[in-house]
Coordinates of C-alpha atoms and ligand atoms in Angstrom, one line a residue:
M252 CA 248.5 85.9 107.6
V253 CA 245.1 84.7 108.8
S254 CA 243.1 82.9 106.2
S255 CA 239.5 84.0 105.7
S256 CA 238.2 80.5 106.6
S257 CA 240.0 80.4 109.9
C258 CA 238.8 83.9 110.6
R259 CA 235.3 82.7 109.9
R260 CA 235.8 79.7 112.2
G261 CA 237.0 82.1 114.9
L262 CA 233.8 84.2 114.5
L263 CA 231.8 81.0 114.7
L264 CA 233.5 80.0 117.8
A265 CA 232.9 83.4 119.3
A266 CA 229.2 83.2 118.3
V267 CA 228.9 79.7 119.9
L268 CA 230.6 80.9 123.1
L269 CA 228.4 84.0 123.2
G270 CA 225.3 81.8 122.8
F271 CA 226.7 79.5 125.5
L272 CA 227.2 82.5 127.8
Q273 CA 223.7 83.8 127.1
A274 CA 222.1 80.4 127.9
S275 CA 223.8 80.1 131.2
S276 CA 223.9 83.6 132.5
T277 CA 221.9 83.8 135.7
F278 CA 221.0 87.1 137.3
E279 CA 221.4 87.3 141.0
V280 CA 220.4 90.0 143.5
R281 CA 222.2 90.2 146.8
D282 CA 221.5 92.1 150.0
K283 CA 224.1 94.2 151.9
T284 CA 225.5 91.1 153.7
G285 CA 226.0 89.3 150.4
K286 CA 223.1 86.9 150.8
I287 CA 221.3 86.1 147.5
C288 CA 217.6 86.8 147.5
I289 CA 216.7 86.5 143.8
L290 CA 218.1 84.2 141.1
A291 CA 216.8 84.2 137.6
N292 CA 217.6 83.1 134.1
F293 CA 215.4 83.3 131.1
S294 CA 215.2 84.1 127.4
A295 CA 213.1 87.1 126.4
E296 CA 212.1 88.3 123.0
F297 CA 210.8 91.9 122.7
T298 CA 208.5 93.1 120.0
V299 CA 208.2 96.9 120.0
D300 CA 206.1 99.2 117.9
Y301 CA 207.5 102.7 117.6
S302 CA 207.2 105.6 115.2
T303 CA 209.8 106.7 112.7
K304 CA 209.3 109.8 110.5
A305 CA 207.7 107.7 107.8
K306 CA 205.6 105.1 109.7
V307 CA 205.1 102.9 112.7
E308 CA 207.9 100.4 112.8
R309 CA 207.9 97.0 114.4
K310 CA 211.1 95.7 115.8
T311 CA 211.8 92.2 117.3
F312 CA 214.9 91.5 119.2
Q313 CA 216.2 89.1 121.9
L314 CA 217.4 90.1 125.3
P315 CA 221.1 90.5 124.4
S316 CA 223.8 88.4 126.2
S317 CA 225.3 91.7 127.4
A318 CA 222.2 92.3 129.6
H319 CA 223.3 92.7 133.2
I320 CA 221.7 93.4 136.5
N321 CA 221.4 97.0 137.8
K322 CA 222.7 96.6 141.4
E323 CA 221.5 100.0 142.6
S324 CA 217.9 99.6 141.5
S325 CA 217.6 95.9 142.4
S326 CA 216.8 95.1 146.0
C327 CA 216.1 92.4 148.5
G328 CA 213.5 94.6 150.2
K329 CA 214.4 97.8 151.9
E330 CA 213.5 98.5 155.5
K331 CA 210.0 97.3 156.2
E332 CA 209.3 96.6 152.5
T333 CA 208.6 93.1 151.7
S334 CA 208.9 93.4 147.9
Q335 CA 212.0 92.3 146.1
V336 CA 213.2 93.8 142.9
L337 CA 215.2 92.5 139.9
V338 CA 216.3 95.1 137.3
V339 CA 218.0 93.8 134.2
E340 CA 219.6 96.4 131.9
F341 CA 220.8 96.4 128.3
G342 CA 221.9 98.8 125.6
T343 CA 221.6 102.5 126.8
G344 CA 218.6 103.1 129.0
N345 CA 216.6 99.9 128.4
S346 CA 215.6 97.9 131.4
L347 CA 213.2 95.1 132.5
T348 CA 212.1 95.3 136.1
F349 CA 210.5 92.4 138.0
T350 CA 208.9 93.4 141.3
F351 CA 208.2 90.4 143.5
E352 CA 205.8 90.2 146.4
K353 CA 205.0 87.4 148.8
S354 CA 202.1 86.3 150.9
N355 CA 202.1 83.5 153.4
D356 CA 203.1 80.7 151.2
F357 CA 203.7 82.0 147.7
Y358 CA 205.5 84.7 145.8
H359 CA 204.6 86.3 142.6
V360 CA 205.7 89.0 140.1
S361 CA 203.3 91.8 141.1
N362 CA 204.6 94.2 138.4
L363 CA 206.6 93.8 135.3
T364 CA 207.9 97.1 133.8
F365 CA 209.8 97.6 130.6
S366 CA 211.5 100.9 130.2
Y367 CA 213.0 101.6 126.8
N368 CA 215.1 104.3 125.2
L369 CA 213.9 105.0 121.7
S370 CA 217.0 107.1 121.2
D371 CA 219.1 103.9 121.4
S372 CA 219.4 103.4 117.7
S373 CA 221.0 99.9 118.0
F374 CA 217.6 98.6 119.0
F375 CA 215.2 101.3 117.6
P376 CA 216.8 102.5 114.3
N377 CA 215.3 105.7 112.8
S378 CA 213.1 106.3 115.8
S379 CA 212.1 109.8 116.7
G380 CA 213.5 109.1 120.2
G381 CA 212.3 109.5 123.8
Q382 CA 212.1 107.3 126.9
R383 CA 209.0 105.1 127.3
E384 CA 207.8 102.9 130.1
V385 CA 205.1 100.2 130.0
S386 CA 204.0 97.8 132.7
R387 CA 201.7 95.0 133.5
A388 CA 200.6 93.4 136.7
G389 CA 202.5 90.1 136.3
D390 CA 201.1 86.6 136.7
I391 CA 204.2 84.5 137.3
Q392 CA 203.6 82.8 140.7
A393 CA 205.2 80.0 142.7
N394 CA 205.3 78.5 146.1
I395 CA 207.7 79.9 148.7
N396 CA 210.9 77.8 148.8
T397 CA 210.4 76.4 145.3
T398 CA 211.9 77.3 142.0
Y399 CA 209.6 78.6 139.3
R400 CA 210.2 76.8 136.0
C401 CA 208.6 77.4 132.7
R402 CA 210.2 76.3 129.5
S403 CA 207.1 77.1 127.4
N404 CA 206.6 80.5 125.9
H405 CA 204.9 83.0 128.1
R406 CA 203.6 86.1 126.4
V407 CA 203.2 89.4 128.2
N408 CA 201.3 92.0 126.2
M409 CA 201.7 95.7 127.0
T410 CA 201.0 98.9 125.1
N411 CA 203.2 98.8 122.0
V412 CA 205.4 96.1 123.6
T413 CA 205.2 92.3 123.8
V414 CA 207.6 90.3 125.8
L415 CA 207.9 86.6 125.0
F416 CA 209.6 84.7 127.9
S417 CA 210.9 81.2 127.5
N418 CA 213.1 78.8 129.4
V419 CA 212.4 80.7 132.6
T420 CA 214.0 79.6 135.9
L421 CA 213.6 81.9 138.8
E422 CA 213.1 82.2 142.5
A423 CA 212.7 85.1 144.8
Y424 CA 212.8 85.1 148.6
L425 CA 215.5 82.4 148.3
P426 CA 216.1 80.6 151.6
N427 CA 219.6 79.2 151.1
N428 CA 221.5 81.3 148.5
A429 CA 220.6 78.8 145.8
F430 CA 217.7 77.6 143.8
S431 CA 215.4 75.4 145.9
K432 CA 215.3 71.7 145.1
N433 CA 211.5 71.7 144.8
D434 CA 209.9 73.2 141.7
S435 CA 206.7 75.0 140.8
V436 CA 206.2 74.1 137.2
C437 CA 204.0 76.5 135.2
A438 CA 200.7 75.2 133.8
E439 CA 201.8 75.5 130.2
D440 CA 204.7 73.1 130.8
K441 CA 202.4 70.6 132.6
T442 CA 200.0 70.3 129.7
S443 CA 202.9 69.8 127.3
T444 CA 204.9 67.3 129.4
V445 CA 202.0 65.4 131.0
A446 CA 200.2 64.7 127.8
P447 CA 202.7 62.2 126.1
P448 CA 202.8 59.5 128.7
I449 CA 199.0 59.1 128.5
T450 CA 199.3 58.0 124.8
T451 CA 202.3 55.7 125.4
H452 CA 201.2 54.0 128.6
I453 CA 199.1 50.8 128.7
P454 CA 195.6 52.0 129.6
T455 CA 194.9 51.7 133.3
T456 CA 191.8 52.5 135.4
T457 CA 192.9 56.1 135.6
S458 CA 192.4 56.5 131.9
L459 CA 188.7 56.0 132.6
A460 CA 188.7 59.4 134.3
P461 CA 186.7 62.0 132.3
P462 CA 188.8 63.6 129.6
T463 CA 189.8 67.2 130.1
P464 CA 187.1 69.5 128.7
P465 CA 187.8 70.7 125.1
P466 CA 188.9 74.3 124.7
T467 CA 186.0 76.7 125.0
D468 CA 184.7 77.7 121.6
T469 CA 183.7 81.2 120.7
P470 CA 180.7 82.6 122.4
K471 CA 177.3 82.8 120.7
I472 CA 176.3 86.2 119.4
G473 CA 173.7 88.0 121.6
R474 CA 171.4 90.9 120.7
Y475 CA 171.0 93.5 123.5
N476 CA 169.3 96.8 123.9
V477 CA 168.7 99.4 126.7
T478 CA 165.7 101.6 126.7
G479 CA 165.2 104.8 128.7
L480 CA 162.6 107.5 128.9
H481 CA 163.4 108.7 125.4
G482 CA 163.6 105.4 123.7
I483 CA 166.5 103.1 122.9
C484 CA 169.9 104.5 124.0
L485 CA 172.0 101.4 123.4
L486 CA 171.8 98.7 120.7
A487 CA 174.4 95.9 120.4
T488 CA 175.0 92.5 118.8
M489 CA 178.1 90.8 120.1
G490 CA 179.6 87.6 121.5
L491 CA 181.1 88.0 125.0
Q492 CA 183.7 86.0 126.8
V493 CA 185.5 86.5 130.1
N494 CA 189.1 85.4 130.4
V495 CA 189.9 85.2 134.1
T496 CA 193.2 84.1 135.7
Y497 CA 193.1 82.7 139.2
S498 CA 195.2 80.7 141.6
T499 CA 194.4 77.1 142.1
K500 CA 194.5 75.3 145.4
N501 CA 197.9 73.9 144.4
K502 CA 199.2 77.4 144.0
T503 CA 199.6 77.5 140.3
S504 CA 197.9 80.1 138.2
K505 CA 195.3 79.1 135.6
S506 CA 193.2 80.9 133.0
E507 CA 189.6 80.1 132.3
L508 CA 187.4 81.3 129.4
L509 CA 183.8 81.8 130.4
N510 CA 181.3 82.4 127.6
L511 CA 178.3 84.7 128.3
P512 CA 175.2 83.0 126.9
P513 CA 173.1 85.2 124.6
T514 CA 170.2 84.5 126.8
A515 CA 171.8 86.6 129.6
E516 CA 169.3 88.9 131.4
V517 CA 169.5 92.5 130.1
S518 CA 169.1 95.6 132.3
G519 CA 170.5 99.1 132.2
T520 CA 170.0 102.8 132.4
C521 CA 170.0 105.7 130.0
E522 CA 171.3 109.0 131.1
N523 CA 172.5 112.1 129.2
S524 CA 176.2 111.4 129.6
S525 CA 176.3 107.9 130.8
I526 CA 174.7 104.5 129.9
T527 CA 174.9 101.2 131.7
L528 CA 174.3 97.8 130.1
N529 CA 174.1 94.9 132.6
L530 CA 174.2 91.4 131.4
T531 CA 173.6 88.7 134.0
S532 CA 173.8 84.9 133.6
E533 CA 173.9 82.2 136.1
S534 CA 177.7 82.1 136.6
T535 CA 179.0 85.3 135.0
S536 CA 177.8 88.9 134.8
L537 CA 179.1 91.9 133.1
S538 CA 178.3 95.6 133.6
F539 CA 179.4 98.0 130.9
Q540 CA 179.4 101.7 131.3
F541 CA 179.5 104.0 128.3
S542 CA 180.3 107.7 128.4
Q543 CA 180.0 110.5 125.9
N544 CA 182.5 113.3 125.3
T545 CA 180.4 116.2 124.1
S546 CA 183.4 118.2 123.0
T547 CA 184.8 115.6 120.6
E548 CA 181.3 114.1 119.7
K549 CA 182.5 110.6 120.6
Y550 CA 181.2 107.9 122.9
F551 CA 183.3 105.1 124.4
L552 CA 183.3 102.2 126.8
Q553 CA 184.6 103.7 130.0
G554 CA 184.0 101.0 132.6
I555 CA 183.5 97.3 133.0
I556 CA 182.6 95.3 136.1
V557 CA 183.1 91.6 135.8
T558 CA 181.8 89.1 138.4
A559 CA 182.2 85.4 137.9
N560 CA 182.0 82.1 139.7
L561 CA 185.2 80.1 139.6
P562 CA 185.7 76.4 139.3
P563 CA 186.1 74.4 142.5
E564 CA 189.9 74.1 142.1
A565 CA 190.2 77.8 142.5
T566 CA 191.2 79.2 145.9
E567 CA 188.4 81.8 145.7
K568 CA 184.7 80.9 145.0
N569 CA 184.1 84.0 142.8
I570 CA 185.8 87.1 141.6
S571 CA 184.8 90.7 140.9
Y572 CA 187.1 93.0 138.9
S573 CA 186.4 96.4 137.6
N574 CA 188.1 99.1 135.6
H575 CA 186.6 102.6 135.2
T576 CA 189.4 104.2 133.2
L577 CA 189.0 102.4 129.9
N578 CA 188.9 104.2 126.6
A579 CA 187.6 101.4 124.3
L580 CA 185.3 101.1 121.3
K581 CA 185.5 104.8 120.7
T582 CA 183.0 105.9 118.0
S583 CA 181.5 109.1 116.7
V584 CA 178.1 109.9 118.1
G585 CA 175.3 108.8 115.7
K586 CA 177.5 106.0 114.2
S587 CA 177.9 102.4 115.1
Y588 CA 181.1 100.6 116.1
K589 CA 181.8 97.4 114.2
C590 CA 184.5 94.8 114.6
I591 CA 184.6 91.3 113.2
A592 CA 188.0 90.5 114.7
E593 CA 188.2 89.4 118.3
E594 CA 189.1 92.3 120.6
S595 CA 190.4 91.9 124.1
I596 CA 189.8 94.5 126.8
W597 CA 192.0 94.2 129.8
I598 CA 190.3 95.0 133.1
S599 CA 193.2 94.1 135.3
G600 CA 196.1 91.8 135.2
K601 CA 193.7 89.0 136.1
A602 CA 190.7 89.5 133.9
A603 CA 189.9 90.4 130.3
V604 CA 186.7 90.6 128.3
N605 CA 187.0 89.2 124.8
I606 CA 184.5 90.6 122.3
F607 CA 183.5 88.8 119.1
N608 CA 181.8 90.2 116.0
I609 CA 180.5 93.3 117.7
Q610 CA 178.3 96.0 116.3
L611 CA 177.3 98.6 118.9
Q612 CA 175.7 102.0 119.0
A613 CA 175.1 104.1 122.1
F614 CA 173.5 107.5 122.9
K615 CA 171.9 108.8 119.6
I616 CA 170.2 105.9 117.7
P617 CA 168.0 107.5 115.0
G618 CA 165.2 105.1 113.9
D619 CA 166.3 102.5 116.6
K620 CA 168.7 100.9 114.1
F621 CA 172.4 101.0 113.5
G622 CA 173.8 104.1 111.7
A623 CA 176.8 104.4 109.5
V624 CA 179.6 102.0 110.5
E625 CA 183.0 102.9 112.0
E626 CA 185.3 99.9 111.4
C627 CA 187.8 98.9 114.1
Q628 CA 191.5 99.1 113.5
L629 CA 191.9 95.4 113.5
D630 CA 189.4 94.9 110.7
E631 CA 191.0 97.7 108.7
N632 CA 194.3 95.9 109.0
N633 CA 192.8 92.6 108.0
M634 CA 191.2 94.2 104.9
L635 CA 194.7 95.1 103.7
I636 CA 195.7 91.5 103.2
P637 CA 193.0 90.6 100.6
I638 CA 193.7 93.9 98.8
I639 CA 197.5 93.1 98.6
V640 CA 196.8 89.5 97.6
G641 CA 194.3 90.7 95.0
A642 CA 196.8 93.3 93.6
A643 CA 199.6 90.6 93.5
L644 CA 197.3 88.2 91.6
A645 CA 196.3 90.9 89.1
G646 CA 200.0 91.6 88.5
L647 CA 200.7 87.9 88.0
V648 CA 197.8 87.5 85.5
L649 CA 199.2 90.5 83.6
I650 CA 202.7 89.0 83.5
V651 CA 201.4 85.6 82.2
L652 CA 199.3 87.4 79.6
I653 CA 202.3 89.4 78.3
A654 CA 204.5 86.3 78.3
Y655 CA 201.8 84.5 76.3
L656 CA 201.5 87.3 73.8
I657 CA 205.3 87.5 73.3
G658 CA 205.5 83.7 73.0
R659 CA 202.8 83.6 70.4
K660 CA 204.5 86.3 68.3
R661 CA 207.8 84.4 68.5
S662 CA 206.4 81.0 67.5
H663 CA 204.5 82.7 64.7
A664 CA 207.7 84.1 63.4
G665 CA 209.4 80.7 63.8
Y666 CA 206.8 78.9 61.6
Q667 CA 207.1 81.4 58.9
T668 CA 210.8 80.8 58.4
I669 CA 210.3 77.1 57.9
Ligands
LIG159 C1 219.2 78.4 134.3 O1 219.8 77.9 135.4 C2 219.5 76.6 135.7 C3 220.1 76.3 137.0 O2 221.5 76.7 137.0 C4 219.9 75.7 134.6 O3 219.5 74.4 134.9 C5 219.2 76.1 133.3 O4 219.7 75.4 132.2 C6 219.5 77.6 133.0 N1 218.7 78.0 131.9 C7 219.0 78.9 131.0 C8 218.0 79.2 130.0 O5 220.1 79.4 131.1
LIG160 C1 202.6 103.7 121.3 O1 203.1 104.0 120.0 C2 202.5 105.1 119.3 C3 203.1 105.2 118.0 O2 204.5 105.1 118.0 C4 202.7 106.3 120.2 O3 202.0 107.4 119.6 C5 202.1 106.1 121.6 O4 202.4 107.2 122.4 C6 202.8 104.9 122.2 N1 202.2 104.6 123.5 C7 202.9 104.3 124.6 C8 202.1 104.1 125.9 O5 204.1 104.3 124.6
LIG161 C1 219.2 107.0 125.4 O1 220.1 106.8 124.3 C2 220.9 107.9 123.9 C3 221.6 107.5 122.7 O2 222.3 106.3 122.8 C4 221.8 108.3 125.1 O3 222.5 109.5 124.7 C5 220.9 108.6 126.3 O4 221.7 108.9 127.4 C6 220.0 107.4 126.6 N1 219.1 107.7 127.7 C7 219.2 107.0 128.9 C8 218.2 107.4 129.9 O5 220.1 106.2 129.1
LIG162 C1 204.4 99.1 137.9 O1 205.3 99.9 138.5 C2 205.5 101.2 137.8 C3 206.7 101.8 138.5 O2 206.6 101.8 139.9 C4 204.2 102.0 137.9 O3 204.4 103.2 137.2 C5 203.1 101.2 137.2 O4 201.9 101.8 137.3 C6 203.0 99.8 137.8 N1 202.1 99.0 136.9 C7 201.1 98.2 137.3 C8 200.3 97.5 136.3 O5 200.9 98.1 138.5
LIG163 C1 211.3 78.2 153.6 O1 212.6 77.8 154.0 C2 213.1 78.4 155.1 C3 214.5 77.9 155.4 O2 214.7 76.6 155.0 C4 212.2 78.2 156.4 O3 212.7 78.9 157.5 C5 210.8 78.7 156.0 O4 209.9 78.4 157.1 C6 210.3 78.0 154.8 N1 209.1 78.7 154.4 C7 208.0 78.0 154.0 C8 206.7 78.8 153.8 O5 208.0 76.8 153.9
LIG164 C1 198.9 89.0 123.1 O1 198.7 89.4 121.8 C2 198.7 88.4 120.9 C3 198.6 88.9 119.5 O2 198.1 90.2 119.5 C4 197.6 87.4 121.2 O3 197.6 86.3 120.2 C5 197.7 86.9 122.6 O4 196.6 86.1 122.9 C6 197.8 88.0 123.6 N1 198.2 87.4 124.9 C7 197.6 87.9 126.0 C8 198.1 87.3 127.3 O5 196.8 88.7 126.0
LIG165 C1 215.1 76.8 125.5 O1 216.0 75.7 126.0 C2 216.0 74.6 125.0 C3 216.8 73.5 125.6 O2 217.9 74.0 126.4 C4 216.6 75.1 123.7 O3 216.6 74.1 122.8 C5 215.7 76.3 123.2 O4 216.3 76.8 122.0 C6 215.6 77.4 124.2 N1 214.7 78.4 123.8 C7 215.0 79.7 123.7 C8 214.0 80.6 123.1 O5 216.1 80.1 124.1
LIG166 C1 165.1 95.3 122.3 O1 165.1 94.1 123.1 C2 163.7 93.6 123.2 C3 163.8 92.5 124.2 O2 164.7 91.5 123.8 C4 163.2 93.2 121.8 O3 161.9 92.7 121.9 C5 163.3 94.4 120.9 O4 162.9 94.0 119.6 C6 164.7 95.0 120.9 N1 164.7 96.2 120.0 C7 165.5 96.4 119.0 C8 165.4 97.6 118.3 O5 166.3 95.6 118.7
LIG167 C1 193.5 84.5 128.8 O1 194.4 85.1 129.7 C2 195.6 84.4 129.8 C3 196.4 85.1 130.9 O2 196.5 86.4 130.8 C4 196.3 84.4 128.5 O3 197.5 83.7 128.6 C5 195.5 83.8 127.4 O4 196.1 83.9 126.2 C6 194.1 84.5 127.4 N1 193.3 83.8 126.4 C7 192.5 84.3 125.6 C8 191.7 83.4 124.6 O5 192.3 85.5 125.6
LIG168 C1 196.4 70.4 141.2 O1 196.2 69.2 141.9 C2 195.3 68.3 141.4 C3 195.2 67.1 142.3 O2 196.1 67.2 143.4 C4 195.9 67.8 140.0 O3 195.0 66.9 139.4 C5 196.0 69.0 139.1 O4 196.6 68.6 137.9 C6 196.9 70.1 139.7 N1 196.8 71.3 138.9 C7 197.8 72.0 138.6 C8 197.5 73.1 137.7 O5 198.9 71.7 139.0
LIG169 C1 174.3 97.2 136.9 O1 175.3 96.5 137.6 C2 176.0 97.3 138.6 C3 177.1 96.5 139.1 O2 176.7 95.2 139.4 C4 175.0 97.8 139.6 O3 175.7 98.6 140.5 C5 173.9 98.5 139.0 O4 172.9 98.9 139.9 C6 173.2 97.7 137.9 N1 172.3 98.5 137.2 C7 171.1 98.1 136.7 C8 170.2 99.0 136.0 O5 170.8 96.9 136.9
LIG170 C1 192.3 100.0 133.5 O1 192.5 99.9 132.1 C2 193.5 100.9 131.7 C3 193.4 100.9 130.2 O2 193.5 99.6 129.6 C4 194.8 100.5 132.2 O3 195.8 101.5 131.8 C5 194.7 100.5 133.8 O4 195.9 100.1 134.3 C6 193.6 99.6 134.2 N1 193.4 99.7 135.7 C7 193.6 98.7 136.5 C8 193.3 99.0 137.9 O5 194.0 97.6 136.1

């Protein structure tokens, strides 16, 4: 007979082994001749929002140790194609696809796609089912003939899905069937591993170098309006920040936050179905285009053009990104959009506009002032917390009061018997 403790020990051993297997499993993609072109190992944590009959559920799970490579879909680059593809599968019908592309001297993940099967109840219990696919232009980048390493957490946000990578070691366009000896370490790791020696080392002349600039604080709130033939067609107060990701001269990728000063020059146009708001500062300009949907009586932010000068370490002097298929800040005509929480609007994989403390109204603006407010989802969610805390506190007060009353009654009775 097997005792329950030895059984437990067995399970523990299995768990440890499984953990060990997970930590050391490396995915490899080979071409027809057996030559390896991609090697990768990493941890990934998925957070997925999906609907059940009752509500929207949020599920977080790790890439399981049973995850394996899909040999048919992975590729070292078919005829004439230079892209290489790594497809990692798990469960039934869930997969993570990395598409790599290379230029003269670096390679990068040009597209990260997560395809998931909501009918796979082991990951998505009680889901109403269906196959979903989300993707992002990736930002992992490294020199050719070097191994990309990133121990720090690297978050990739997609619609309804967040993938949190960590302990990433990968290389595509492998020259010699194995990881290259030289590394491209991600910027996140550099800041966390370079920092300690500075504090422990005896100060040298290099410590006189200017300190790294402090993290950019939130932008100041600006007040903007656009006036047309028929008066004001756009009124806004908001703080604006551009988050741009660029490659540096040493081939690593870096993000910079550029605040738009509230003194930015304002221009724009008012048309029946379209409004533009241009804000121009010395180093950054933003052009917003709002549209109106007459059938639903809603207006929304449809397009953004961002242009910005980059720091000298960037490979390019300036950038210009645009997206004309947005559907943001959607509001009923005649009302104003309000959001205290920070909102990020992604323009491309390389640029986002962060909006702070916005109130905005476009098209119909009776009396040239903000109409009734439509609160953003983020603020509505935040409002829930104080309500819940308040309710809990009220409950607690009630319990204490009842306990006090009961206690008083008891002690009263006690005195009487003496
Ligand atoms: C990935 O593989 C490399 C090289 O074999 C190894 O050094 C590293 O520990 C592995 N990492 C994980 C998370 O398995
Ligand atoms: C995101 O989730 C919501 C709620 O489950 C669903 O209605 C929507 O279609 C999903 N979007 C995508 C792109 O999967
Ligand atoms: C999705 O999961 C269901 C239930 O496990 C399975 O029957 C179906 O074949 C899966 N779909 C795909 C595309 O694998
Ligand atoms: C990524 O690739 C998928 C599949 O080819 C495609 O549908 C999707 O639009 C691409 N996403 C991006 C951000 O390029
Ligand atoms: C990468 O290594 C291969 C083989 O060692 C070499 O042929 C190639 O020129 C190298 N590429 C770069 C960009 O250094
Ligand atoms: C992803 O979303 C989280 C929470 O919503 C946020 O804190 C984080 O900054 C986002 N990351 C990116 C790369 O947008
Ligand atoms: C990453 O690797 C370190 C060291 O091997 C380990 O302590 C840590 O738990 C790993 N993180 C994840 C998320 O796997
Ligand atoms: C519109 O902007 C102009 C110039 O900044 C300012 O003088 C005017 O008061 C603004 N109008 C409103 C209604 O805010
Ligand atoms: C800026 O963008 C980078 C890269 O997408 C992201 O990691 C970072 O969290 C963003 N920062 C802010 C404050 O939005
Ligand atoms: C790029 O190189 C410069 C000088 O060579 C160095 O100071 C800097 O830390 C490097 N940046 C990154 C992100 O590696
Ligand atoms: C606004 O900026 C866009 C893009 O830079 C430009 O095409 C347009 O002419 C500008 N409009 C006004 C009114 O300044
Ligand atoms: C523009 O934004 C939409 C909505 O966020 C996104 O689906 C689309 O991929 C973006 N287009 C480009 C070119 O990045």
